[in-house]
PDB file of C-alpha atoms and ligand atoms in Angstrom:
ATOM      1  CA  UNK A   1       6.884 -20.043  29.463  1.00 97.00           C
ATOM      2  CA  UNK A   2       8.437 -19.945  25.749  1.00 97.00           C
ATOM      3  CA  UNK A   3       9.453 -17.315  24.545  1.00 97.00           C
ATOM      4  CA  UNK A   4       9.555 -17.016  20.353  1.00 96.00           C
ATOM      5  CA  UNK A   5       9.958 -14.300  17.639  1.00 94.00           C
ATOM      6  CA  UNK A   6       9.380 -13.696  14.603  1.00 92.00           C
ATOM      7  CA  UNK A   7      11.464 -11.752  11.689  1.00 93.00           C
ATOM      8  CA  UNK A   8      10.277  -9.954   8.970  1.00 94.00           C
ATOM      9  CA  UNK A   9      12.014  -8.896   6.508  1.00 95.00           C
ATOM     10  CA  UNK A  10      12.719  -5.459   4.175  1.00 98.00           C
ATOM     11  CA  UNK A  11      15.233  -3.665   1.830  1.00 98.00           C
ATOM     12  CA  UNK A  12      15.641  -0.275   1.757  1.00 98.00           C
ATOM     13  CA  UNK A  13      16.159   1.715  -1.622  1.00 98.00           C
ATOM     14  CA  UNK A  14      16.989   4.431  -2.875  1.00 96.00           C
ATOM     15  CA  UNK A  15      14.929   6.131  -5.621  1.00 94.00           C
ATOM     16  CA  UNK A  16      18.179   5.703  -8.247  1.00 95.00           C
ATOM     17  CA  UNK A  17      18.634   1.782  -6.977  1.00 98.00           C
ATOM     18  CA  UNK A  18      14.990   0.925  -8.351  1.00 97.00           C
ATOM     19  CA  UNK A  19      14.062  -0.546 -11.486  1.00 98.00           C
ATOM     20  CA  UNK A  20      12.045   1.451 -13.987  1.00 97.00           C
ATOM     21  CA  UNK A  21       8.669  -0.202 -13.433  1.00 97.00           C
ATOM     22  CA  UNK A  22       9.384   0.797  -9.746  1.00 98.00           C
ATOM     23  CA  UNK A  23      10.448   4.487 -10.219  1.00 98.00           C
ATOM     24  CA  UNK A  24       7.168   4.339 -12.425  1.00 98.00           C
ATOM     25  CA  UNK A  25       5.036   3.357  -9.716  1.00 98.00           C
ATOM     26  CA  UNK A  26       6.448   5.382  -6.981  1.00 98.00           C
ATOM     27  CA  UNK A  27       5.920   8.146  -9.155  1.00 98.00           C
ATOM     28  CA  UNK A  28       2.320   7.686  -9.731  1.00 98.00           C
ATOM     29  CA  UNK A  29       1.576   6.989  -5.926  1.00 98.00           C
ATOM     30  CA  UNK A  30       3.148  10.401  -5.566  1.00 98.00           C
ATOM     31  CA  UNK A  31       1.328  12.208  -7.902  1.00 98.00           C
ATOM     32  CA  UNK A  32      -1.731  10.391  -6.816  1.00 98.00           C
ATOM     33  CA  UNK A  33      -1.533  12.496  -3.619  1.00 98.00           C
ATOM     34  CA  UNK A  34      -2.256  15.404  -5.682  1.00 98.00           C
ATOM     35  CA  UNK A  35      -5.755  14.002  -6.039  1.00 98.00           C
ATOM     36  CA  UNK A  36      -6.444  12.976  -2.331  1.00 98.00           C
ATOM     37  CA  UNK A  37      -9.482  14.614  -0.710  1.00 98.00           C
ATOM     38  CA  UNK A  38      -8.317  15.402   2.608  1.00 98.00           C
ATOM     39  CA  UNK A  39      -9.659  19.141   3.898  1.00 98.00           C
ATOM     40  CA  UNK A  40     -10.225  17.535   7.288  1.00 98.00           C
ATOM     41  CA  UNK A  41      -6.678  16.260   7.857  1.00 98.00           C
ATOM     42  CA  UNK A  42      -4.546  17.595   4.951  1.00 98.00           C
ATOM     43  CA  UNK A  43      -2.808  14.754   4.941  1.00 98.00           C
ATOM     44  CA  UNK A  44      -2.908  13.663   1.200  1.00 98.00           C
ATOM     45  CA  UNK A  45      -1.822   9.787   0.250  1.00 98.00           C
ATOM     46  CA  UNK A  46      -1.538   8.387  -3.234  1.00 98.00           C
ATOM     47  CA  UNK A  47      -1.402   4.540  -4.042  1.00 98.00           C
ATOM     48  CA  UNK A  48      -0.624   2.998  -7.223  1.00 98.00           C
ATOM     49  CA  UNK A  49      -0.811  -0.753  -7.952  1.00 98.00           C
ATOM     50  CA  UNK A  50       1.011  -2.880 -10.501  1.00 98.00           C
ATOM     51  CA  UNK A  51      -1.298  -5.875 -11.752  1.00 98.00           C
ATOM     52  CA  UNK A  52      -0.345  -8.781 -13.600  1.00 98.00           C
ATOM     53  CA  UNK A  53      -0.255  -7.759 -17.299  1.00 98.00           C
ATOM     54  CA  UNK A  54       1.561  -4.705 -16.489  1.00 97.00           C
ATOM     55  CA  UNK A  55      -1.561  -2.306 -16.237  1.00 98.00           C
ATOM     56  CA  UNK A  56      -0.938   0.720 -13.423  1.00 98.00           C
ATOM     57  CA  UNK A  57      -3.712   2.505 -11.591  1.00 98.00           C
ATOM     58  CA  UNK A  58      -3.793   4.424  -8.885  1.00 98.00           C
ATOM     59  CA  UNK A  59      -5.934   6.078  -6.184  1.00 98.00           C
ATOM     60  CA  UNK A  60      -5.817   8.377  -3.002  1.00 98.00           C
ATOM     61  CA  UNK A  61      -7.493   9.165   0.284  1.00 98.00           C
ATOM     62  CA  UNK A  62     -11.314  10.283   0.253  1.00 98.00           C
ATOM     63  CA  UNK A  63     -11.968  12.106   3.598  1.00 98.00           C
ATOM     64  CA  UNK A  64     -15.595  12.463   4.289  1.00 98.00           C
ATOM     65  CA  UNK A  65     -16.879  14.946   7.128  1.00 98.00           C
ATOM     66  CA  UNK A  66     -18.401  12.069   8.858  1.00 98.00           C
ATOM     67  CA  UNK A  67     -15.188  10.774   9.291  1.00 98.00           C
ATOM     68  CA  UNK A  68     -15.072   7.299   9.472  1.00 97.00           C
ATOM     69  CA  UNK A  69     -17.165   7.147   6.131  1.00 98.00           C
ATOM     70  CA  UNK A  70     -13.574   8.372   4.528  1.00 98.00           C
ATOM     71  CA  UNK A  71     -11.227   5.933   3.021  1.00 98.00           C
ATOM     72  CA  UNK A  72      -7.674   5.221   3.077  1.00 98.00           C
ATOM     73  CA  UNK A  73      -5.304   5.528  -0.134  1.00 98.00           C
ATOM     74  CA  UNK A  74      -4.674   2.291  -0.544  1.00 98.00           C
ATOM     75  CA  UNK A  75      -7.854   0.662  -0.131  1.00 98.00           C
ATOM     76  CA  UNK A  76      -9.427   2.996  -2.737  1.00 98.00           C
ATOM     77  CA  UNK A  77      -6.953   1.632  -4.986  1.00 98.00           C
ATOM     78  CA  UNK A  78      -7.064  -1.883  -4.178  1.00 98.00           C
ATOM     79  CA  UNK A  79     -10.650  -2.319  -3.841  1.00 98.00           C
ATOM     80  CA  UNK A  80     -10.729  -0.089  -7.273  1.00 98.00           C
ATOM     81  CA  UNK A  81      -8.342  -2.839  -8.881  1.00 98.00           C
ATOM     82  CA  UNK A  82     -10.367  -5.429  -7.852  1.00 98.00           C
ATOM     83  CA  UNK A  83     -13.626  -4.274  -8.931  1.00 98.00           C
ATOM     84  CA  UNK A  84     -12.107  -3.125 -12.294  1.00 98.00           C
ATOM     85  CA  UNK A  85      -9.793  -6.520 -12.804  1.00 98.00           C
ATOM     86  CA  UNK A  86     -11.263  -9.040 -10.514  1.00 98.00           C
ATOM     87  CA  UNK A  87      -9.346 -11.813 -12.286  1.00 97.00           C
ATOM     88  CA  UNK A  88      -5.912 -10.089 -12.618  1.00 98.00           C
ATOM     89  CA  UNK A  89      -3.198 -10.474  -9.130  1.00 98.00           C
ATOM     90  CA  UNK A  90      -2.496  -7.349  -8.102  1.00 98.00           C
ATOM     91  CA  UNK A  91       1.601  -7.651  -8.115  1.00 98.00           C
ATOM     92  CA  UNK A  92       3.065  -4.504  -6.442  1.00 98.00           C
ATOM     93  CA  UNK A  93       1.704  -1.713  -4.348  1.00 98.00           C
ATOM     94  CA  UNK A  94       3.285   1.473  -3.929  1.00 98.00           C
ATOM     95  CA  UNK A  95       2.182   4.266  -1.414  1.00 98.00           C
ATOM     96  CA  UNK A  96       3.412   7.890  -1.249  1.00 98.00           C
ATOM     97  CA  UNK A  97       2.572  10.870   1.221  1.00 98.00           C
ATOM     98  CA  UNK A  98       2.498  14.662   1.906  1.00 98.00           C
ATOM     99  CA  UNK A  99       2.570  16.033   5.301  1.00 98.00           C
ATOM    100  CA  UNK A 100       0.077  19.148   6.643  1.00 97.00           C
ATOM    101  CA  UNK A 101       3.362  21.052   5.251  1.00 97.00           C
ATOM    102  CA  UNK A 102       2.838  20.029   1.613  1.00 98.00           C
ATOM    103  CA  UNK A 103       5.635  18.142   1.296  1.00 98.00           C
ATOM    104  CA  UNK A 104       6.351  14.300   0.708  1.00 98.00           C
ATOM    105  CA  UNK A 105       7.268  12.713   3.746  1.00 98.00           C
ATOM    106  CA  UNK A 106      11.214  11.802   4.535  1.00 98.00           C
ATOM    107  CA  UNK A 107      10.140   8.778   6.186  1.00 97.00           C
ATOM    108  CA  UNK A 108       8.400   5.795   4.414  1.00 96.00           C
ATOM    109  CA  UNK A 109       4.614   6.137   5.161  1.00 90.00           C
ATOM    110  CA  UNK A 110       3.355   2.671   7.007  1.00 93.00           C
ATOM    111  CA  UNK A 111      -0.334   1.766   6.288  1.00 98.00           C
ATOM    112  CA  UNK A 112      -2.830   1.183   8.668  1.00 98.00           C
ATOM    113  CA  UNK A 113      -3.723  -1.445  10.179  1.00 98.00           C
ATOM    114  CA  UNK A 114      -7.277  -1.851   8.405  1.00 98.00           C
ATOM    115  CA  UNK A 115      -5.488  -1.496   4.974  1.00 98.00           C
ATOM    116  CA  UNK A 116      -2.969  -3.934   5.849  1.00 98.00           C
ATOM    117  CA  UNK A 117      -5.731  -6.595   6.698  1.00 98.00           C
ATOM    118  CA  UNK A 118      -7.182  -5.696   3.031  1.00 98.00           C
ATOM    119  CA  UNK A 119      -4.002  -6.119   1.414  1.00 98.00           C
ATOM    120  CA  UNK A 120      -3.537  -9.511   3.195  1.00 98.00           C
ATOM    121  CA  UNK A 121      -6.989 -10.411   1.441  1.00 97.00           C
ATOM    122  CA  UNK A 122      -6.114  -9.347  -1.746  1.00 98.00           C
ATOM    123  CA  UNK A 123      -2.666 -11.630  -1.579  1.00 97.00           C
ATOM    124  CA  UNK A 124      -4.793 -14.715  -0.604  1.00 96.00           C
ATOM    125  CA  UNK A 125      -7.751 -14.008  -2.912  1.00 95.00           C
ATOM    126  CA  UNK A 126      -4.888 -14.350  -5.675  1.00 93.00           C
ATOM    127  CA  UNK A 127      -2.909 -16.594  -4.384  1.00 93.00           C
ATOM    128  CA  UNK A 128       0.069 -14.498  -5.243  1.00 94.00           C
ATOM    129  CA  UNK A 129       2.447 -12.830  -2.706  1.00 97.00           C
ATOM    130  CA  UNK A 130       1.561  -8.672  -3.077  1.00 98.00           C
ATOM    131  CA  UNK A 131       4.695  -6.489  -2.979  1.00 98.00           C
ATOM    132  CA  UNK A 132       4.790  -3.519  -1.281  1.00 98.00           C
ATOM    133  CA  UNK A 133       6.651  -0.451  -1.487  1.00 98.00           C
ATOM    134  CA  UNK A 134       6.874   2.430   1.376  1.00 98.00           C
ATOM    135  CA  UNK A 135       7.776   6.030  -0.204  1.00 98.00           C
ATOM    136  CA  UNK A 136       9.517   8.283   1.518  1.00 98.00           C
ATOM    137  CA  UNK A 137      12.126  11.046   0.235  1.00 98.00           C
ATOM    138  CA  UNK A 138      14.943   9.473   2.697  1.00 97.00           C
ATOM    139  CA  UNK A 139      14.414   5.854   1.263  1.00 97.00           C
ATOM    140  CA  UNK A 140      12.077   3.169  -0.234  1.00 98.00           C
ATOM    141  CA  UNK A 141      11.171   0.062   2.017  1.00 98.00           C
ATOM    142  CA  UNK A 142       9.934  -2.702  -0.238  1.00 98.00           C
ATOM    143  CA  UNK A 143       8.082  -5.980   1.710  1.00 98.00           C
ATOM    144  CA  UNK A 144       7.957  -8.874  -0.894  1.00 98.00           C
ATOM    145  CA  UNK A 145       4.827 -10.382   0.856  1.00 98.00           C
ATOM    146  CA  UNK A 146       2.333  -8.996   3.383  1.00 98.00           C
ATOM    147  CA  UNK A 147       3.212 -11.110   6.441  1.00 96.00           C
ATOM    148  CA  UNK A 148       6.301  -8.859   6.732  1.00 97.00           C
ATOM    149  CA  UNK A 149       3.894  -6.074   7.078  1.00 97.00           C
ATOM    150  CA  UNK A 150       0.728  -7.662   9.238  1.00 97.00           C
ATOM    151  CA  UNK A 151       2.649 -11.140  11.032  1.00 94.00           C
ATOM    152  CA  UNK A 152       0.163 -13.217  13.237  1.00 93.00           C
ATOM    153  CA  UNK A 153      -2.597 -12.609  10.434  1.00 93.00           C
ATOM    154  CA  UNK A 154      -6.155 -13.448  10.443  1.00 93.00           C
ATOM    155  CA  UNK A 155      -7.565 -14.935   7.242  1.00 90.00           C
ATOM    156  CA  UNK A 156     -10.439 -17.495   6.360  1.00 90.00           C
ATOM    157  CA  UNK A 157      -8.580 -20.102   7.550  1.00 91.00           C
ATOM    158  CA  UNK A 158      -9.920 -19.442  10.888  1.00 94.00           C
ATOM    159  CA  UNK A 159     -13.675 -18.995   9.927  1.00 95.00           C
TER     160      UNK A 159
HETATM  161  N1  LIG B 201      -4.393   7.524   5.358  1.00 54.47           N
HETATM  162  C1  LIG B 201      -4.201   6.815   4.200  1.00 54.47           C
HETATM  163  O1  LIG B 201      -4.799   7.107   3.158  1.00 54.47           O
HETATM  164  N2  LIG B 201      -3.342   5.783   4.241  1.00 54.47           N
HETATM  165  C2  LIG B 201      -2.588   5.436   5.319  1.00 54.47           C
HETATM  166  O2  LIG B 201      -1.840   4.469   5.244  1.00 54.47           O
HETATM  167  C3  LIG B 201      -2.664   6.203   6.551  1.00 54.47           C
HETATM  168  C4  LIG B 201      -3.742   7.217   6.609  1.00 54.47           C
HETATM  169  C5  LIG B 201      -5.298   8.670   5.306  1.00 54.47           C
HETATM  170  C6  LIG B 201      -6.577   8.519   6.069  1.00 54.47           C
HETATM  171  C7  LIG B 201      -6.926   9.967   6.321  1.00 54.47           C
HETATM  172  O3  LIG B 201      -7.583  10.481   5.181  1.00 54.47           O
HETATM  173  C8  LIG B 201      -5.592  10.650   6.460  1.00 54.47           C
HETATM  174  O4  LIG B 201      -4.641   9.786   5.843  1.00 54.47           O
HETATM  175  C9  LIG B 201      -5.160  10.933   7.887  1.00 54.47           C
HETATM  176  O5  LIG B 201      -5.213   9.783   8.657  1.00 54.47           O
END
């Protein structure tokens, strides 16, 4: 038996300690939530992406009452990105949520597993690493790649 690990790595921010473009796209994953559809689980999550000639867009959950026809914040916005700018990276992703209370969450929100295998797709189909940023009122986590997010990943490599 062997025995290995692996590390993955992530700063954590505070909202002052980010640059503008950052404090920019927090802020539109936050008010992003503001748009969610989520009546079955009032939980409301806003995305907002960075691509690579600076353009920002940004998206939110869309619950559905057969609920597995719903979709996650961040692939809305991803998949949106990529069906509006096939051609352009997406750089950064930022995500941002509100509780069944209303209010943003104090701990940085971590995406789901199914979103996390999208973003991996979106970082190969561009062949540039995708940033990611985790919003929460107590602190920012940023991941410079999505490895440090999803490690052991499966990709076409193994089709
Ligand atoms: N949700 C997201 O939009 N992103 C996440 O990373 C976690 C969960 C949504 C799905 C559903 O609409 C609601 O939050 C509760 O799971």
């Amino acid at each position: 038996m062997k025995e290995k690990s692996l590390t993955i790595a992530y700063r954590i921010y505070t909202i002052d300690e980010l640059s503008t473009a950052d404090a920019e796209l927090i802020e539109a994953a936050r008010e992003a939530t503001y748009r969610s559809y989520a009546p079955y689980s009032r939980f409301s999550v806003g995305a907002a992406v960075r691509l690579a000639d600076g353009t920002l867009l940004s998206g939110s959950n869309q619950e559905n009452a057969a609920y597995p026809s719903g979709l996650c914040a961040e692939r809305t916005t991803l998949f949106y990105a990529n069906s509006r700018y096939p051609e352009l990276p997406v750089m950064t992703l930022a995500i941002a949520a509100r509780g069944t209370d209303g209010a943003f969450l104090a701990q940085p929100i971590p995406p789901c597993g199914a979103c996390r295998q999208v973003m991996l797709e979106v970082q190969h189909r561009h062949q540039y690493p995708l940033r990611i940023l985790l919003y929460g009122t107590a602190g920012i986590y940023e991941v410079s790649r999505v490895e440090d997010l999803l490690p052991f990943t499966f990709d076409e490599s193994f089709l």
